[in-house]
Tab-separated table of C-alpha atoms and ligand atoms in Angstrom:
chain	number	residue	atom	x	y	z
X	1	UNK	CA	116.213	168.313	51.116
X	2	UNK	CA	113.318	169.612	52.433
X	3	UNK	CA	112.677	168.296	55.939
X	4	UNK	CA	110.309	168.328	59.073
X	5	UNK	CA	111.140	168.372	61.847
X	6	UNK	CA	108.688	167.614	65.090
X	7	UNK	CA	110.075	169.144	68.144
X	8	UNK	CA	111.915	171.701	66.239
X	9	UNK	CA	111.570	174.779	68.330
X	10	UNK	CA	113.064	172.687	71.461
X	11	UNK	CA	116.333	171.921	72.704
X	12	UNK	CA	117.329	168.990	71.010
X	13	UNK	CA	115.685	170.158	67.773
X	14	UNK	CA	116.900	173.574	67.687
X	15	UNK	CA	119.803	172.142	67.395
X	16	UNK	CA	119.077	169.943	64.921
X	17	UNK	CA	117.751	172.586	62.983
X	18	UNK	CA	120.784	174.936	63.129
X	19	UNK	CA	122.925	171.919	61.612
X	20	UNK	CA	119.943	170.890	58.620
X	21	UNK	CA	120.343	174.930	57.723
X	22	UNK	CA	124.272	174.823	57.803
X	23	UNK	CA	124.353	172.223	55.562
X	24	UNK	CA	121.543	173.782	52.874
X	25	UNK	CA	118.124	172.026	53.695
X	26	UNK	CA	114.925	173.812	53.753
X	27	UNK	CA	113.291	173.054	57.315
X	28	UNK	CA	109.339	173.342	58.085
X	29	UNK	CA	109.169	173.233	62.176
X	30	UNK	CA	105.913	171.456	63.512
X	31	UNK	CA	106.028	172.087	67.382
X	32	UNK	CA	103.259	173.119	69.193
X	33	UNK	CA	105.306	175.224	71.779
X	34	UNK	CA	104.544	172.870	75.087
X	35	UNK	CA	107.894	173.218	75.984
X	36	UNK	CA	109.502	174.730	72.569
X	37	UNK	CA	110.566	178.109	72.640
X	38	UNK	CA	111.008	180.698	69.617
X	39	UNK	CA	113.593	182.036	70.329
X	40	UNK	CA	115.808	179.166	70.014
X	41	UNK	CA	114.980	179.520	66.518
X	42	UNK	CA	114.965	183.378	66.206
X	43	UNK	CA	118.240	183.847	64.561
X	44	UNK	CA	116.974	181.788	61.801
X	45	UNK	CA	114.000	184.207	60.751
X	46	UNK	CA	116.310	186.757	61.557
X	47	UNK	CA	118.946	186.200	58.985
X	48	UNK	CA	116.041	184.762	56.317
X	49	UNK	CA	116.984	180.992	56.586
X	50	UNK	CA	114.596	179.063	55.076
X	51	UNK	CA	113.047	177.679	58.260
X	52	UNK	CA	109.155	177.548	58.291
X	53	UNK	CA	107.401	177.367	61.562
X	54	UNK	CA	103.944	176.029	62.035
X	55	UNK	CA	103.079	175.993	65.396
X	56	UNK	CA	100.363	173.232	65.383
X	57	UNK	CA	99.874	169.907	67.644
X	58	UNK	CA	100.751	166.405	66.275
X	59	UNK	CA	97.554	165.428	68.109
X	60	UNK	CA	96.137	167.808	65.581
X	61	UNK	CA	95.935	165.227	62.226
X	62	UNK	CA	94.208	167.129	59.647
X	63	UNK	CA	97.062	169.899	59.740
X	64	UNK	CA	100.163	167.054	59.744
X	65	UNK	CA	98.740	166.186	56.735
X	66	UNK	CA	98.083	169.487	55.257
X	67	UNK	CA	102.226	169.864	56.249
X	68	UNK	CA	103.982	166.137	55.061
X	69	UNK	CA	103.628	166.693	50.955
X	70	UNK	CA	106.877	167.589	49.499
X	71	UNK	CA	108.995	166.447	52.793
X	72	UNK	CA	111.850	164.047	51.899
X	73	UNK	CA	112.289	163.115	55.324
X	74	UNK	CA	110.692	163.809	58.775
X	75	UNK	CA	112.920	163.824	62.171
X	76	UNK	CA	110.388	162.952	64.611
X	77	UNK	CA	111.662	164.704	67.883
X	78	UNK	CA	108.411	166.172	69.726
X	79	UNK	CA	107.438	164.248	72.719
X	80	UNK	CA	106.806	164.814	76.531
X	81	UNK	CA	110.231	165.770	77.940
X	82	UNK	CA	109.015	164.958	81.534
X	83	UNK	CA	109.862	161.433	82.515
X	84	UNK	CA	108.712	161.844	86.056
X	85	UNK	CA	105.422	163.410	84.886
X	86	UNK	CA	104.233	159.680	84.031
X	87	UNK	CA	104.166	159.244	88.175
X	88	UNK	CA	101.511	161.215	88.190
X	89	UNK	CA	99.691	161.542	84.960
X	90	UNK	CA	99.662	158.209	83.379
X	91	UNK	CA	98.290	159.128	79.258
X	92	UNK	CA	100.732	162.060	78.568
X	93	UNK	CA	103.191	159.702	77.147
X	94	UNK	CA	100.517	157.416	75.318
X	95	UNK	CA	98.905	160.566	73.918
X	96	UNK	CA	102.139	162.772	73.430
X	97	UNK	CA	104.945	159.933	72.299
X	98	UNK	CA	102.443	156.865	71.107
X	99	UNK	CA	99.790	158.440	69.394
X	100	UNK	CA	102.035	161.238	68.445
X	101	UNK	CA	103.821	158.996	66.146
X	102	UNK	CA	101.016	157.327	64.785
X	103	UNK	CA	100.107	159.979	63.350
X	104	UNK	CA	102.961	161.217	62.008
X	105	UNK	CA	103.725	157.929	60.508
X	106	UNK	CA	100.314	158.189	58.900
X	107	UNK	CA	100.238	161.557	57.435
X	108	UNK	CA	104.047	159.985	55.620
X	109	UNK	CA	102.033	157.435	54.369
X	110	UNK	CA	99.103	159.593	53.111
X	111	UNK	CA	101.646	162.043	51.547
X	112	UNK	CA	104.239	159.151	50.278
X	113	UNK	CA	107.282	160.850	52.766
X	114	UNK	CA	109.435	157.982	52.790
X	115	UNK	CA	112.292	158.705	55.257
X	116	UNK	CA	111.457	159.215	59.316
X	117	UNK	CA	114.088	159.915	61.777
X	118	UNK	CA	113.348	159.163	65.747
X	119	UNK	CA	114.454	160.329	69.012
X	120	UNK	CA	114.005	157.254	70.921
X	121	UNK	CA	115.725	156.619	74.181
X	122	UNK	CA	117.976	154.352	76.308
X	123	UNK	CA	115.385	153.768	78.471
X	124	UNK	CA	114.291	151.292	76.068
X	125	UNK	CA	116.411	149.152	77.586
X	126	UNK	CA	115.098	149.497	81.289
X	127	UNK	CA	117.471	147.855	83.790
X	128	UNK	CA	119.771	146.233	81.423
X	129	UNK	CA	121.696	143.137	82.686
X	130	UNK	CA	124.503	144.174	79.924
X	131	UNK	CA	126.840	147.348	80.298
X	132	UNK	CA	127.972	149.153	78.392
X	133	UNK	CA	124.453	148.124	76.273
X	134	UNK	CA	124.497	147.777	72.927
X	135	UNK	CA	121.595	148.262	70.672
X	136	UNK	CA	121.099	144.348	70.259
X	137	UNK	CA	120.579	143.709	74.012
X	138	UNK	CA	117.406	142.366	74.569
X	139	UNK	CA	114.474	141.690	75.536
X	140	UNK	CA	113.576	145.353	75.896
X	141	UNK	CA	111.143	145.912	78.976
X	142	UNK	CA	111.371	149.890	79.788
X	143	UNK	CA	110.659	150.909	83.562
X	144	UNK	CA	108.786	153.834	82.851
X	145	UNK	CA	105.588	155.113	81.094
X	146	UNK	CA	107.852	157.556	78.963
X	147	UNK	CA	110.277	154.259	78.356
X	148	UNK	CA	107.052	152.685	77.359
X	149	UNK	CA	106.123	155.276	74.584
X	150	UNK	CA	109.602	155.425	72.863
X	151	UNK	CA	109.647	151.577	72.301
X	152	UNK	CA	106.051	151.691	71.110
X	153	UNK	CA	107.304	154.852	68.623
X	154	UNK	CA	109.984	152.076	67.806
X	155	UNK	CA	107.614	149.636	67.027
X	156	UNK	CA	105.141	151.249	65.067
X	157	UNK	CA	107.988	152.741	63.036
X	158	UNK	CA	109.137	149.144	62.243
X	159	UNK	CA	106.112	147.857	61.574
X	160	UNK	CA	105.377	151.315	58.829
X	161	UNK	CA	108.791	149.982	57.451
X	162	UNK	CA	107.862	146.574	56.759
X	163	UNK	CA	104.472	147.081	55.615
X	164	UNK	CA	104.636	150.494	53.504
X	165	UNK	CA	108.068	150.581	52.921
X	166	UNK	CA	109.292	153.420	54.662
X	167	UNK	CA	113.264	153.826	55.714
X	168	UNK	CA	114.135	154.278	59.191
X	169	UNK	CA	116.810	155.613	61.669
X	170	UNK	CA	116.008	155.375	65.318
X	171	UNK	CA	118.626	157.178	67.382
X	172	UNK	CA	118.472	155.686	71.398
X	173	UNK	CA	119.773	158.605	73.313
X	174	UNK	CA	122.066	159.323	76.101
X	175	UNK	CA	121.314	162.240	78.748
X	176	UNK	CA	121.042	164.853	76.126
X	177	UNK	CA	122.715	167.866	77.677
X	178	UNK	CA	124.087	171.080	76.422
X	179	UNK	CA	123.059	175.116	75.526
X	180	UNK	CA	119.215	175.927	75.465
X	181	UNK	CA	118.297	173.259	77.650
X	182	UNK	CA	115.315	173.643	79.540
X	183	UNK	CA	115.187	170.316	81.765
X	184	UNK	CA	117.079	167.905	83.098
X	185	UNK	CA	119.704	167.344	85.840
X	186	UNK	CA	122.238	170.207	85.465
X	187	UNK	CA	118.842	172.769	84.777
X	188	UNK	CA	117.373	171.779	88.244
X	189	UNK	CA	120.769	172.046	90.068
X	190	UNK	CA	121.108	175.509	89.229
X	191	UNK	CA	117.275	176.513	90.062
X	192	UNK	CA	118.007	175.099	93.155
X	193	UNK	CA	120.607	177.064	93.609
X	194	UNK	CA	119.019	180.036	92.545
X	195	UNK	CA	116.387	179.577	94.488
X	196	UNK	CA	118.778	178.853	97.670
X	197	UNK	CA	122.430	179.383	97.099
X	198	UNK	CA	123.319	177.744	100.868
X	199	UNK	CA	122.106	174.443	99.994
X	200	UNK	CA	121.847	171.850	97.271
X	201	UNK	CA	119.182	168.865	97.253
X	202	UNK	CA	119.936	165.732	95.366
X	203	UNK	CA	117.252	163.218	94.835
X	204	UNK	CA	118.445	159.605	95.766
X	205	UNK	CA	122.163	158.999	97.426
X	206	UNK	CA	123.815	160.404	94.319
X	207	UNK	CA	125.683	157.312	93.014
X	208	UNK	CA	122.987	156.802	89.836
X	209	UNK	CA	125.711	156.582	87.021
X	210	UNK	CA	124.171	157.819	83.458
X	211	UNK	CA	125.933	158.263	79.487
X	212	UNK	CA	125.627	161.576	78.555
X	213	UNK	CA	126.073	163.219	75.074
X	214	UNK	CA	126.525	166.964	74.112
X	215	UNK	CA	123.205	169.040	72.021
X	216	UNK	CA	125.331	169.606	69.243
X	217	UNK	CA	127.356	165.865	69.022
X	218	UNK	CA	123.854	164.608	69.227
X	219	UNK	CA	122.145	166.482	66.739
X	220	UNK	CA	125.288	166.254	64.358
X	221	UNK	CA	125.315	162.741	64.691
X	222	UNK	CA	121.979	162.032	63.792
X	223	UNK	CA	122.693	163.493	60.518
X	224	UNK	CA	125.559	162.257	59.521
X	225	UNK	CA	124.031	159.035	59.858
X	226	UNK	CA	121.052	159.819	58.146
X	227	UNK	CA	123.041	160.519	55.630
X	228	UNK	CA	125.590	157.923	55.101
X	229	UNK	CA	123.574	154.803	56.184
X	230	UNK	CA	120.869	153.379	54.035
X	231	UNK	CA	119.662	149.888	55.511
X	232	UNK	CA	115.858	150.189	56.037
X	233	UNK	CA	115.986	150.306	59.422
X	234	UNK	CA	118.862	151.980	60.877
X	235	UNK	CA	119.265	151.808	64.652
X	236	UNK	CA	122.567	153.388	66.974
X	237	UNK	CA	122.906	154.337	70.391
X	238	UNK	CA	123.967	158.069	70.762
X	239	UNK	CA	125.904	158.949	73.706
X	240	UNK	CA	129.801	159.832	74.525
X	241	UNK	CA	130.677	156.251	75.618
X	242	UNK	CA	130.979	156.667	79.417
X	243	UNK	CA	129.116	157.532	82.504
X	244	UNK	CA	129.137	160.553	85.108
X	245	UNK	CA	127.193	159.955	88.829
X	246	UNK	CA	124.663	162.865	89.946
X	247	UNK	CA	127.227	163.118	92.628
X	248	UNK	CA	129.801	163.654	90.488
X	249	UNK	CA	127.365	166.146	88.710
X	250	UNK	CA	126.391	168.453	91.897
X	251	UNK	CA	130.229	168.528	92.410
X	252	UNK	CA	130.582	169.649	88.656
X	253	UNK	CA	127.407	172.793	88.720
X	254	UNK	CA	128.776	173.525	92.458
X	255	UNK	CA	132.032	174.357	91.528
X	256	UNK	CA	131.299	176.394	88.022
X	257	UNK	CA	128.534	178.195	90.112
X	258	UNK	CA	131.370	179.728	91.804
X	259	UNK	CA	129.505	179.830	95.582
X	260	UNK	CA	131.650	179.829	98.240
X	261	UNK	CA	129.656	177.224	100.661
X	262	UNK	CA	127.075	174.980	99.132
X	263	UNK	CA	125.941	171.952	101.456
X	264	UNK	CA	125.546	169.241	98.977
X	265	UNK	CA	121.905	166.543	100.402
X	266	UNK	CA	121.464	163.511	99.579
X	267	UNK	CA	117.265	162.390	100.015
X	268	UNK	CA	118.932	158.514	99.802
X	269	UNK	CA	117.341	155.315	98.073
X	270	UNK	CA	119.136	154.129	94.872
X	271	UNK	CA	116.736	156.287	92.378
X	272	UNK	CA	115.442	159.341	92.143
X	273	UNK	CA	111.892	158.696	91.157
X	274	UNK	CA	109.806	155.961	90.841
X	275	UNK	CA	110.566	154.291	87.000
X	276	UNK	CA	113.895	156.134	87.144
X	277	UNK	CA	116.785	153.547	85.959
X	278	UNK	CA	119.701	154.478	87.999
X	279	UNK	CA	122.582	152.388	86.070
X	280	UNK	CA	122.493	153.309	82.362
X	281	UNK	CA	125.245	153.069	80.047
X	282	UNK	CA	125.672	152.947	76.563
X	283	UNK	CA	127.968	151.176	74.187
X	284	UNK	CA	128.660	153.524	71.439
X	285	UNK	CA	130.973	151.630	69.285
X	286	UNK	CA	128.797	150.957	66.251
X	287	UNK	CA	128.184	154.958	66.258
X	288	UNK	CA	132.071	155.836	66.101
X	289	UNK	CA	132.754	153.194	63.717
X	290	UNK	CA	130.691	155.443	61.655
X	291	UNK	CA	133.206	158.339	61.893
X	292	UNK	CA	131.425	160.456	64.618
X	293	UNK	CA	134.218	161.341	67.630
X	294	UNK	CA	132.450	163.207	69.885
X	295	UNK	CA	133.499	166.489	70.828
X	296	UNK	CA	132.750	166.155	75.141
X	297	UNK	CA	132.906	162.557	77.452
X	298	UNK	CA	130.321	163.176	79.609
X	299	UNK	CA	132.077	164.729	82.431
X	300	UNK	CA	133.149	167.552	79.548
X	301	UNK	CA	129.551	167.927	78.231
X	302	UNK	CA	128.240	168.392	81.608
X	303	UNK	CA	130.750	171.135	82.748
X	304	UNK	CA	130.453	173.122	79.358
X	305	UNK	CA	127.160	172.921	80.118
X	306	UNK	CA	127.086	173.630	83.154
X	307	UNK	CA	128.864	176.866	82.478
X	308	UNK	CA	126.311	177.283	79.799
X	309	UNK	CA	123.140	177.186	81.837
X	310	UNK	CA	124.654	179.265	84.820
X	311	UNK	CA	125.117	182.097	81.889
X	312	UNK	CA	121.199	181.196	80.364
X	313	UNK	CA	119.816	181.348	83.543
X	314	UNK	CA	121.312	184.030	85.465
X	315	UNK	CA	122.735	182.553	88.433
X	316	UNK	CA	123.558	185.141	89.458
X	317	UNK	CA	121.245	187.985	89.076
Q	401	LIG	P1	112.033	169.412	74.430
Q	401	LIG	O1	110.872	169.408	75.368
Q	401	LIG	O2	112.946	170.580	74.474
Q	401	LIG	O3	111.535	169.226	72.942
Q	401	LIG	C1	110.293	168.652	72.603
Q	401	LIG	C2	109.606	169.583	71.644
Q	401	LIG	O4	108.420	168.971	71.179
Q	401	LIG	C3	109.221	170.912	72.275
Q	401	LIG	O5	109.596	171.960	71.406
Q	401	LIG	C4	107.697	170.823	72.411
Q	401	LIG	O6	107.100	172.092	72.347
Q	401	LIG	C5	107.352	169.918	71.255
Q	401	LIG	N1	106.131	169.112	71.435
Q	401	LIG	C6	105.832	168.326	72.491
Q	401	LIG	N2	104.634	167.731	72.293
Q	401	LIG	C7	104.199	168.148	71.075
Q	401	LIG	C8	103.020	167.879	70.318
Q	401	LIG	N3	102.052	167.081	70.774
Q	401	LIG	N4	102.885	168.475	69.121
Q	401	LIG	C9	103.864	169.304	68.641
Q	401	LIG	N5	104.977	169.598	69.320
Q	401	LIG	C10	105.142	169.030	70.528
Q	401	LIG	O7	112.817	168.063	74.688
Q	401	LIG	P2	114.222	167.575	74.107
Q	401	LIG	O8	115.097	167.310	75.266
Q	401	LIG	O9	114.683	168.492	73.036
Q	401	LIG	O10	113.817	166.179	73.499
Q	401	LIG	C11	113.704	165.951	72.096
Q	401	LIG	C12	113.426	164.487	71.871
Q	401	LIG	O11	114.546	163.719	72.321
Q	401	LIG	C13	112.220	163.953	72.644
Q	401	LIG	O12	111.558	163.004	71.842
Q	401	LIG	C14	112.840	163.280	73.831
Q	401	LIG	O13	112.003	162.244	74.335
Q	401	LIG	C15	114.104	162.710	73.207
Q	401	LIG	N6	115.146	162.451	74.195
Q	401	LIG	C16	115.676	163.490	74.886
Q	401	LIG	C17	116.663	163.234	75.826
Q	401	LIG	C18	117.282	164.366	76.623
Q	401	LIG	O14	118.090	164.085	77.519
Q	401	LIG	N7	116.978	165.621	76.358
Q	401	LIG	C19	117.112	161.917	76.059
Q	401	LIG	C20	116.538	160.890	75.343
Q	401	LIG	C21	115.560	161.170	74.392
């Protein structure tokens, strides 16, 4: 196949792209480099893989289009990565995630691409009064203005479905976590740490409780079930099926950072940011009844990458 993938050059989607390669698709990478970096995809021009890269915006419309003819399918991963950012800038998320995927869904529909794949979120489901939550829970009122854009993505893609007949797989992820990552929890433990190895701040009292899912069990997930489901809109949670706390996380990048005496602060309240859901966990049963066992539970995915990111970052040094 020959696919496009949004996002490509950032975590997520590097991985995503290493996996597409593997299994003998020919990837064009549309990422404008915001927070993308080429070197996740280096080895990939280095060993003459046939990955494209066109570094170009999605806000950009005139070059998506030049870019969709001859894709079978698009994963749609691009997006502000920043949930707090919306506490502070309030269109990033309307321009970046909403109006983003308009237009990607509209250059497929100029250029007759039939299949999109989405990175949408489990903060879809906002506070959710179920838990575990499975991907019928509803109604879905997201807390925050990145929560916001990743239902609205959801909806527009429905609505493409129904009226121009496109095919659809919307993946609602778990804390992503793994190798290349450049945000997120585990990333700003170990810059604070870097930045003071006496002391570690935690934002809210520590007992938030999140799923979590490993780069590589996420991105390998998403295609197997691109490729062995075929209802026109295909929908699955993606995470490892339990929770870790942030305390529990500290703990975790504390004790692989290997520093003998790290004071561990709490700043208190129940969340960390304003539109932050503290409580969020994810039933994951219709995923594994698809034949995906993933490799980490999220305490394992958030030591390896712990371990990981110490390395990447230099701890250290
Ligand atoms: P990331 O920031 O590493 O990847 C996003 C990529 O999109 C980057 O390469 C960036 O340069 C690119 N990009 C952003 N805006 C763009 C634009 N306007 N035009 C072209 N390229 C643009 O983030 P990630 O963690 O890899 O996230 C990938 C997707 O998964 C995102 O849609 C994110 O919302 C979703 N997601 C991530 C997590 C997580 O924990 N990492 C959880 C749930 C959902």
């Amino acid at each position: 196949m020959r696919i496009l993938v949004t996002g490509g050059a950032g975590f997520v989607g590097s991985h995503l792209v290493d996996i597409l390669v593997e299994d003998g698709n020919s990837v064009v990478v549309y990422d404008n480099l915001s927070s993308g970096k080429p070197h996740f995809l280096q080895h990939h021009l280095d060993q003459g893989s046939p990955v494209e890269i066109v570094k170009a915006d999605l806000l950009d419309l005139d070059t998506l289009k030049e870019n969709m003819p001859g894709i079978d399918i698009v994963f749609h991963l691009a997006a502000n990565p920043d949930i707090r950012l919306g506490t502070e800038v309030t269109d990033t998320d309307l321009k970046q995630g909403t109006i983003a995927t308009y237009n990607v869904l509209e250059a497929m529909r100029l250029a007759g691409t039939k299949k999109i794949a989405f990175a949408s979120s489990s903060v879809v489901y906002g506070e959710a009064s179920v838990m575990p939550t499975p991907e019928d829970y509803g109604p879905l009122f997201p807390i925050s203005l990145y929560g916001a854009s990743k239902l609205a993505g959801e909806g527009l893609i429905s609505a493409w479905v129904g009226t121009f007949s496109l095919q659809a797989w919307i993946f609602r992820f778990a804390n992503v976590v793994g190798e290349r990552g450049t945000h997120g929890v585990i990333f700003d433990f170990i810059h604070k740490l870097k930045n003071d190895p006496t002391r570690l701040e935690v934002l809210g009292d520590g007992n938030q409780a999140k799923s979590y899912i490993e780069v590589r069990d996420c991105a390998r997930s998403m295609y197997h079930l691109v490729c062995t489901t075929d209802a026109a809109i295909n929908y699955y949670n993606l995470g490892s099926g339990d929770v870790c706390s942030v305390r529990r996380i500290a703990e975790i990048v504390v004790e692989e950072s290997g520093l003998p005496e790290v004071s561990i602060e709490y700043t208190g309240g129940s969340r960390g940011w304003a539109g932050d859901v503290p409580q969020a966990s994810l039933a994951v049963d219709r995923m594994k009844d698809s034949g995906i066992t993933p490799t980490f539970d999220s305490e394992g995915s958030i030591r390896h990458t712990a371990r990981a990111l110490i390395e990447e970052i230099g701890l250290h040094d």
